[in-house]
Amino acid sequence: MADRFISIIVPTLNEAENIPLLVPRVAAAMAGRKWELLIVDDNSRDATPQVCVELARQYPLRLLVREKPRHGLSGAVLHGFAHAQGDVLVCMDADLQHPPEKIPELVDTVVQGNADFALGSRYQQGGSMEGEWSAFRRLNSYAATALARPFSGGVKDPMSGFFALQRSTFERAGRLSPLGYKIALELMCKCRVRKVQEVPIHFGLRQKGQSKLSLKQQFNYLQHLSRLYDFTFPRLSPVLKFMLVLAIGISAAAGSFALASRTGLNLVACVGIAYLVHLAITAVFHARYIRTQREFLITTRPWADFGLIALGELAAVLATAWWLVWRLPDPGKSEVFLVSFAAGTVARYILRKELLQDIRGLRQELRLGDIQPQATGQTDPSVKDPQKI
Ligand SMILES: Nc1nc2c(ncn2[C@@H]2O[C@H](COP(=O)(O)OP(=O)(O)O)[C@@H](O)[C@H]2O)c(=O)[nH]1
Ligand SMILES: [Mg+2]
């Protein structure tokens, strides 16, 4: 076991103060083993590169600088994996929140075959965390973990960034589409990991400098989750997402209908206003879809198609509302709302699927163009993950 070559990958962004503390602790933990440390830096503005060059004189450390960083922290880790020479790949943070002393236990877990993925875990029995989190941060973390449950199974700390896996497991990965922070989750899912063993760790406080976790990263996580759902449940996921968008749209529309009808406006106008709100929400998701999928779309004019269909829907909704108000002696507000919206939904379906090209359609031949892991080369960051929302 001791003859296994271990590559430890550490992504860094302005960590000049932490690296000199980290490297000797890693070296002490790895005594008697064959190892290398790959620091993948995304153009830090501090002295990170100089510190690494200095330490490389004494330790088996290689610095990889990504001059054009893509896909953030996850992209950096995969870049490190692509350049690693080890049989076992380990990933950890630079700020000493992950104890280097636990690396051997993580490595041995995958080498002995107890599991194909070893994860440093705060929540496994024996694990712990330093410092108090605010109620908001706790709720945030709980929600993030709960949303990942359908594909992370019973793993207690799927948000962890401290893990080990064998190179052969990594090479099993299909369609990697790294995004943001959650690279362990991405790998557990895409490498079709069968057994994860959580190794309890004490998750310390950041030693120096500041966290790079931003609000943008939290939104990235939602987008990442959306991709992982597509990957794990290719048939169910688009249907669920469609229903989610519909539910958000209809709830907002119902709210605006209730408000508008209180002002004494005639019912047809109220339904019209509510449907415009519904269309505006759909447009927000459509915009995101177009932005992320532009190169895969079949249609060349997604907004013109959207506008045309929206007009068709609105006409169907207004005509139905008008007909109900005109025909029925005393039409109930909610009946008018529901029946008109049902007519709008049918119109949308017919116009999108039957009359025009499927405006959300993707060209089949490009749908598999995601990033493939390569043993020696680099990942191709120019290809995006086709996703459904
Ligand atoms: N290369 C690279 N490293 C990053 C990036 N963002 C964060 N890191 C590193 O990833 C590790 C974890 O980041 P950190 O800010 O401590 O996140 P937190 O522990 O969730 O607050 C640290 O070693 C950071 O230097 C990035 O965009 N590129
Ligand atoms: Mg940290």
XYZ file of C-alpha atoms and ligand atoms in Angstrom, residues 93 95 97 203 206 211, ligand 2:
7
model
C -8.351 23.299 0.869
C -6.609 27.253 4.562
C -9.764 23.848 7.632
C -13.174 21.041 10.505
C -9.603 29.264 8.384
C -13.246 32.892 2.557
Mg -12.130 27.524 3.859
